[in-house]
XYZ file of C-alpha atoms in Angstrom:
476
model
C 0.078 -0.085 0.229
C 1.399 3.135 -0.887
C -0.122 6.560 -0.163
C 0.427 10.596 0.383
C 0.784 11.266 4.186
C -2.688 12.586 3.855
C -4.021 11.143 0.990
C -5.983 8.349 2.284
C -7.950 10.445 4.402
C -8.791 13.662 2.011
C -10.621 13.907 -0.890
C -11.875 10.625 -1.703
C -15.667 11.326 -0.900
C -16.146 14.979 -1.748
C -17.699 16.960 0.585
C -20.961 14.424 0.784
C -19.270 11.820 2.826
C -18.949 8.119 1.902
C -22.358 6.234 0.166
C -22.935 4.536 3.501
C -23.069 7.581 5.794
C -26.735 8.473 6.330
C -28.131 11.793 7.327
C -29.672 10.744 10.622
C -33.305 11.603 11.564
C -32.128 13.166 15.108
C -28.315 14.105 15.493
C -28.780 12.712 19.122
C -29.782 9.470 18.247
C -27.363 6.351 19.179
C -26.996 3.374 16.657
C -27.549 0.511 19.451
C -24.816 -1.552 17.259
C -21.972 0.757 17.577
C -22.088 1.214 21.395
C -21.944 -1.066 24.455
C -24.704 -2.467 26.544
C -24.995 -0.047 29.256
C -24.831 3.158 27.242
C -27.423 5.658 26.860
C -28.506 9.341 27.130
C -29.674 10.748 30.331
C -32.350 13.457 30.600
C -30.200 16.091 30.178
C -28.765 14.261 26.943
C -25.543 13.691 28.222
C -24.189 9.983 27.351
C -24.017 7.497 30.505
C -22.159 4.313 30.782
C -22.915 1.995 33.725
C -25.042 4.935 35.227
C -22.265 7.498 35.137
C -22.422 10.534 32.771
C -19.607 11.322 30.866
C -19.258 14.851 31.907
C -18.921 13.694 35.812
C -16.103 10.957 34.017
C -14.628 13.906 32.212
C -14.074 15.939 35.470
C -13.158 13.355 37.629
C -10.336 11.852 34.970
C -9.765 14.306 32.465
C -9.740 13.566 28.507
C -8.606 11.793 26.651
C -9.678 8.897 28.030
C -10.505 5.234 27.202
C -13.827 4.323 29.207
C -14.651 0.678 29.179
C -17.980 -0.863 30.021
C -16.865 -3.491 32.279
C -20.329 -5.104 32.228
C -20.469 -5.325 28.571
C -16.605 -6.711 28.376
C -17.724 -9.668 30.452
C -20.832 -10.199 29.095
C -18.986 -10.674 25.834
C -16.280 -12.759 27.099
C -19.312 -15.054 28.615
C -20.991 -15.390 25.114
C -18.030 -16.563 23.403
C -17.326 -19.189 25.948
C -21.155 -20.260 26.155
C -21.628 -20.477 22.156
C -18.209 -22.369 21.636
C -18.915 -24.841 24.683
C -22.383 -25.310 23.078
C -21.233 -26.148 19.438
C -18.327 -27.897 20.173
C -18.303 -29.183 23.868
C -16.469 -27.488 26.790
C -12.713 -27.599 27.290
C -11.397 -31.406 27.652
C -14.562 -32.342 25.549
C -17.947 -33.621 27.035
C -21.311 -35.067 25.340
C -21.829 -32.187 23.058
C -18.581 -32.715 21.300
C -14.667 -33.275 21.592
C -14.341 -29.625 23.073
C -13.278 -26.214 22.772
C -11.197 -23.374 24.035
C -11.361 -20.019 23.616
C -8.446 -18.100 24.373
C -8.875 -14.183 24.504
C -6.517 -12.327 22.391
C -4.934 -10.087 24.538
C -2.635 -8.193 22.083
C -6.147 -6.420 21.124
C -6.143 -5.226 24.906
C -4.498 -6.273 28.053
C -4.091 -5.267 31.500
C -3.917 -6.968 34.857
C -7.933 -6.045 35.399
C -9.029 -7.418 31.993
C -6.464 -10.421 32.485
C -8.750 -11.063 35.913
C -11.819 -10.673 34.097
C -10.590 -13.286 31.308
C -9.568 -15.671 34.161
C -12.914 -15.368 36.024
C -14.529 -15.846 32.811
C -12.856 -19.026 32.387
C -11.443 -18.371 29.094
C -8.054 -18.715 28.266
C -5.911 -16.233 27.421
C -3.426 -15.640 24.162
C -0.210 -13.604 24.633
C 2.311 -12.913 21.930
C 5.440 -11.232 23.865
C 7.236 -11.663 27.086
C 5.635 -8.490 27.877
C 2.106 -9.618 27.757
C 2.980 -12.611 29.675
C 4.523 -10.748 32.316
C 1.113 -8.720 32.646
C -0.762 -11.911 32.627
C 1.694 -13.599 35.335
C 1.465 -10.515 37.351
C -2.530 -10.600 37.222
C -2.013 -14.313 38.452
C -3.270 -15.802 35.421
C -2.965 -19.622 35.473
C -0.434 -20.494 33.003
C -1.779 -23.484 31.943
C -4.592 -21.566 30.440
C -1.551 -19.438 28.542
C -1.137 -19.769 24.689
C 1.959 -18.269 23.696
C 2.022 -16.752 20.079
C 4.638 -14.569 18.037
C 6.668 -14.990 14.939
C 9.948 -14.421 16.478
C 10.044 -15.571 20.259
C 13.121 -15.523 21.786
C 15.425 -17.934 23.530
C 14.312 -16.272 27.201
C 10.805 -15.718 26.117
C 10.585 -19.530 25.170
C 12.450 -20.451 28.222
C 10.243 -18.533 30.765
C 7.036 -19.756 29.250
C 8.552 -23.574 29.798
C 9.415 -22.452 33.151
C 6.327 -20.924 34.368
C 4.283 -23.977 32.706
C 2.540 -21.789 29.592
C -0.249 -24.351 28.719
C 0.580 -24.284 24.879
C 3.009 -22.449 22.507
C 2.322 -21.767 18.718
C 5.348 -22.413 16.706
C 5.881 -20.129 13.749
C 9.309 -21.338 12.373
C 11.618 -24.348 12.056
C 14.297 -22.222 14.055
C 11.819 -21.844 16.925
C 10.947 -25.685 16.536
C 14.839 -26.362 17.327
C 15.068 -23.735 19.903
C 12.074 -25.228 21.867
C 13.024 -28.754 20.992
C 16.686 -27.969 22.821
C 14.931 -26.013 25.826
C 12.465 -28.766 26.593
C 15.364 -31.357 26.600
C 17.204 -29.207 28.912
C 14.434 -28.739 31.019
C 13.335 -32.329 31.059
C 9.596 -31.078 29.761
C 7.364 -32.157 26.956
C 5.364 -28.861 26.260
C 2.055 -28.795 24.078
C 2.708 -26.913 20.684
C 0.821 -26.201 17.553
C 2.486 -25.210 14.188
C 0.881 -22.253 12.789
C 0.083 -22.628 9.003
C -0.283 -20.478 6.324
C -2.853 -22.143 4.352
C -3.370 -19.801 1.522
C -6.407 -17.951 2.213
C -7.001 -14.361 1.741
C -9.332 -12.923 4.338
C -11.594 -9.526 2.841
C -9.749 -7.403 4.943
C -7.026 -4.458 4.697
C -3.698 -5.828 3.286
C -1.829 -5.794 6.623
C -4.527 -7.467 8.885
C -4.907 -10.380 6.190
C -2.531 -12.945 7.443
C -2.681 -16.538 5.822
C -1.651 -15.557 2.510
C 1.598 -17.036 1.453
C 3.708 -13.555 1.165
C 3.814 -12.709 4.845
C 5.960 -13.003 8.164
C 3.735 -15.254 9.855
C 3.717 -19.326 9.930
C 5.009 -22.025 7.715
C 3.530 -22.861 4.379
C 1.346 -26.074 3.866
C 4.462 -28.441 2.795
C 6.767 -26.995 5.295
C 4.170 -27.436 7.949
C 3.995 -31.152 6.797
C 7.677 -31.370 7.495
C 7.632 -29.605 10.551
C 5.034 -31.756 11.902
C 6.962 -34.814 11.053
C 9.983 -33.540 12.445
C 8.312 -32.874 16.011
C 6.444 -36.132 15.782
C 10.078 -38.100 14.738
C 11.893 -36.435 17.857
C 9.274 -37.079 20.317
C 10.436 -34.093 22.411
C 7.514 -31.887 22.142
C 3.379 -32.603 22.345
C 2.309 -31.784 18.755
C -1.501 -31.043 19.565
C -2.325 -29.727 15.903
C -1.933 -27.143 13.147
C -2.887 -23.565 13.763
C -3.861 -20.940 11.253
C -5.123 -17.237 11.469
C -6.673 -16.205 8.065
C -6.820 -12.195 8.934
C -8.930 -9.771 10.991
C -12.164 -7.688 10.910
C -13.820 -11.043 9.075
C -17.489 -11.019 8.898
C -17.980 -14.364 6.713
C -16.870 -17.662 7.896
C -16.814 -19.057 4.335
C -12.878 -17.983 4.422
C -12.900 -20.769 7.202
C -13.917 -23.335 4.728
C -10.712 -23.603 2.757
C -8.588 -23.246 6.076
C -10.378 -26.026 7.706
C -9.871 -28.460 4.759
C -6.402 -28.190 4.147
C -5.765 -28.075 7.971
C -7.457 -31.295 8.447
C -6.402 -32.855 5.231
C -2.805 -32.595 6.485
C -3.831 -33.607 10.180
C -5.378 -36.981 8.943
C -2.618 -37.490 6.928
C -0.173 -37.322 9.737
C -2.314 -39.009 12.134
C -2.380 -42.066 9.793
C 1.694 -41.983 8.972
C 2.471 -41.655 12.770
C -0.199 -44.272 14.083
C -0.966 -41.219 16.623
C -3.472 -38.289 16.959
C -3.684 -34.778 16.655
C -6.468 -33.923 18.434
C -6.969 -30.005 18.171
C -7.492 -27.443 15.538
C -6.631 -23.744 15.857
C -8.772 -21.514 13.564
C -7.557 -18.107 15.337
C -9.603 -15.208 15.675
C -10.208 -12.303 13.509
C -13.761 -11.760 14.139
C -15.307 -8.274 13.214
C -16.933 -5.816 14.743
C -19.029 -2.776 14.259
C -17.259 0.494 14.011
C -19.812 2.262 11.734
C -23.258 1.380 10.138
C -21.583 -0.126 7.344
C -20.513 -2.849 9.787
C -22.707 -6.357 10.163
C -21.138 -8.584 12.660
C -21.992 -11.828 13.599
C -23.256 -12.890 17.146
C -21.029 -15.654 18.894
C -23.622 -18.166 18.574
C -23.763 -17.749 14.795
C -19.814 -17.824 14.566
C -19.980 -21.145 16.822
C -22.648 -22.449 14.804
C -21.001 -22.162 11.450
C -17.534 -23.091 12.461
C -19.015 -26.340 13.826
C -20.831 -27.226 10.420
C -17.438 -26.581 8.417
C -15.555 -28.656 10.698
C -18.120 -31.442 10.795
C -18.602 -31.361 7.182
C -14.853 -31.513 6.667
C -14.325 -34.317 8.919
C -16.981 -36.498 7.432
C -15.444 -36.451 4.012
C -12.088 -37.405 5.689
C -13.772 -39.982 7.712
C -11.945 -38.620 10.846
C -13.656 -37.543 14.359
C -13.904 -33.945 15.277
C -11.223 -32.500 16.930
C -11.358 -30.026 19.683
C -11.282 -26.797 18.418
C -9.400 -23.335 19.500
C -10.220 -19.870 18.641
C -8.915 -16.322 19.647
C -11.268 -13.786 19.661
C -10.064 -10.073 20.616
C -11.252 -7.339 18.939
C -14.871 -8.605 18.889
C -14.879 -8.650 22.834
C -12.439 -5.758 23.518
C -13.369 -3.302 20.862
C -17.365 -2.817 21.400
C -17.184 -2.651 24.945
C -14.997 0.536 25.121
C -15.337 4.274 23.829
C -12.768 6.981 23.733
C -14.004 10.124 25.468
C -12.318 13.834 23.916
C -12.899 17.173 24.705
C -13.765 19.465 21.652
C -10.468 22.402 21.250
C -11.541 23.997 18.150
C -14.064 24.118 15.291
C -13.006 24.903 11.732
C -14.974 25.067 8.714
C -13.543 25.051 5.539
C -15.206 25.691 2.400
C -14.626 23.072 -0.402
C -16.211 24.922 -3.081
C -19.513 24.401 -4.906
C -21.002 25.289 -1.876
C -19.826 22.318 0.176
C -18.361 22.839 3.534
C -16.632 20.269 5.835
C -16.269 21.051 9.797
C -13.068 19.962 11.090
C -13.639 19.168 14.708
C -9.965 18.981 16.734
C -9.894 17.026 19.939
C -7.810 16.482 22.579
C -6.251 13.454 21.451
C -6.181 11.818 18.321
C -3.332 9.355 16.550
C -1.244 8.815 19.483
C -4.475 7.019 21.275
C -6.049 5.580 17.906
C -3.530 4.753 15.618
C -5.818 2.747 13.026
C -7.156 5.596 10.713
C -4.060 6.623 10.082
C -2.228 3.254 9.442
C -5.159 1.163 8.030
C -7.531 3.988 6.895
C -10.192 2.416 9.317
C -13.512 4.101 10.017
C -15.148 5.147 12.951
C -18.134 7.156 14.412
C -18.759 9.758 16.706
C -21.440 11.465 18.725
C -21.651 15.000 20.550
C -21.449 13.168 24.360
C -22.021 16.080 26.595
C -25.586 17.511 26.023
C -28.524 17.183 23.579
C -28.577 19.450 20.392
C -31.196 20.685 18.239
C -29.198 22.347 15.673
C -29.202 21.245 11.891
C -26.446 18.534 11.706
C -23.077 18.978 9.420
C -20.817 16.901 8.164
C -17.889 16.877 10.229
C -14.100 15.467 10.711
C -12.749 14.637 13.945
C -9.254 15.414 13.838
C -6.369 15.129 16.209
C -4.083 17.423 17.861
C -0.646 16.008 16.462
C 1.489 17.806 13.725
C 0.554 15.199 11.139
C -1.939 16.082 8.206
C -3.046 12.421 8.501
C -3.976 12.820 12.205
C -7.703 12.148 11.542
C -9.795 10.291 14.130
C -13.124 9.943 12.377
C -13.018 10.677 8.682
C -16.676 11.643 8.056
C -19.593 12.067 10.367
C -22.581 13.941 10.878
C -22.445 16.135 13.979
C -24.644 18.718 15.327
C -23.893 22.354 13.620
C -23.444 23.711 16.903
C -20.747 21.786 18.361
C -18.210 24.283 19.893
C -14.965 24.261 21.853
C -15.814 22.539 25.278
C -18.023 20.011 24.239
C -17.314 16.174 24.741
C -17.012 13.984 21.713
C -17.588 10.058 22.098
C -15.893 7.685 19.429
C -17.275 4.012 20.041
C -15.366 0.925 19.117
C -12.096 1.646 20.563
C -11.373 -1.169 23.038
C -9.208 -3.285 20.662
C -5.826 -2.059 19.444
C -6.165 1.714 20.346
C -4.341 1.547 23.888
C -2.383 -1.281 22.854
C -1.049 0.744 19.736
C -0.914 3.857 21.680
C 2.350 5.995 21.063
C 4.029 9.524 22.666
C 3.884 10.715 19.388
C 4.590 14.802 19.901
C 5.405 13.579 23.654
C 1.654 13.191 24.007
C 1.022 11.109 27.123
C -1.332 8.185 26.729
C -4.735 8.430 28.202
C -6.094 6.275 31.142
C -8.346 3.039 30.965
C -11.238 3.784 33.125
C -13.521 0.744 33.939
C -17.415 1.718 34.819
C -19.930 -0.561 36.282
C -22.906 -0.383 38.429
C -22.459 3.152 38.894
C -18.991 3.153 40.033
C -15.704 3.787 38.022
C -12.064 3.136 38.684
C -8.906 3.539 36.876
C -7.272 0.334 35.560
C -4.522 1.999 33.552
C -3.603 5.324 35.115
C -2.888 8.125 32.705
C 0.517 8.577 31.672
C 2.322 12.027 32.805
C 4.941 14.047 31.439
C 7.039 13.270 34.248
C 6.715 9.362 33.217
C 8.172 9.950 29.732
C 10.642 12.571 31.343
C 11.976 9.786 33.208
C 13.318 7.566 30.294
C 14.957 10.450 28.676
C 18.385 9.919 30.239
C 20.406 12.620 28.446
């Protein structure tokens, strides 16, 4: 992908906005699919979450801030747990099937509080660096319910995983296989492993988040996976559970999994016959989509699980093999919709586009340092006036960040009240995944806090970064 620094964010739709963006009948309305379950407006028109007004949250915690609806987050964890248990059986297998294991993908957003919510839900946790592993361990997460991913796991990261008893390691290269085999031999342990496999499926998503086609950094090709599996099974040092695939992110259609499942099971079936053994698991990754704007229509966990069960069952019948236990790794679909970012408006600037078209730039006190996705992926978001009701006509607005960068746009196109003004609060929904995780200090802007709200109580779970925090790293 190549683009001018501002080209992806300017001029694509003229002054009218994208075709899917519709002028709202009431500028104060909230689209339910974009907001977490306890968000509504109070009698004054202020947005509330968990029974607390955003005006009160802004006064206590400042802006910008990530506001997490804890009730919603926990409900989404439970929904994935229950859906896959119903379709595939519970962890370890039961009368409903061979079993399933749902891992929350910590890369979407992880802190100690979230790790505890995951643990309390009964889900497992996927980490992909030593830092994420450290957070999980600091939260007291059971190591046997952890999986370690990553395309370049270091010797130290693998050693720590073995020493603390991480439940599963997803191997990404022949180098890692050799590295882990040597470590396991040295420590006298037999860790459970899976092989990440490139199944040749290109998910209908952004180039940078389609992860199963051949020309990218993750995993081994189909042929290389077969050779790696034979190497592991012959050596007998590692406990090979099966193959793992991740076809991409922000996926709304399960048909992409059909080819992935077929190719993985064909290999596993052949290996099981060749080595007179069983590869009891099938890793299907995550990437399940969520609604960022009105154009997005994600599937519910029950639909996802039922459709994946049908796919796996159908392919197993063709191959005449028993159903494997299935593992999945939702992250975005859990964390994303549970959170919105709360900003304060600093300036409003009307720009004459000619031909009677005007766009209003609404600049807020955050931007690409707290949400990199619009600049990185040209991702679309929505926004609403959060602090009050408005009776003014709608205008086509663009929510801009405060950074010294032309591409620093938080929301490219959105209808906002015509009387929006400095001091108003704006809320951007769907920012729970990959926003705080990818946050930076660009222009030396401190990262916002993460505030969890539930049952009329709010608490900081990740504190606001300060200028002193940043200066403490500068030893010059």
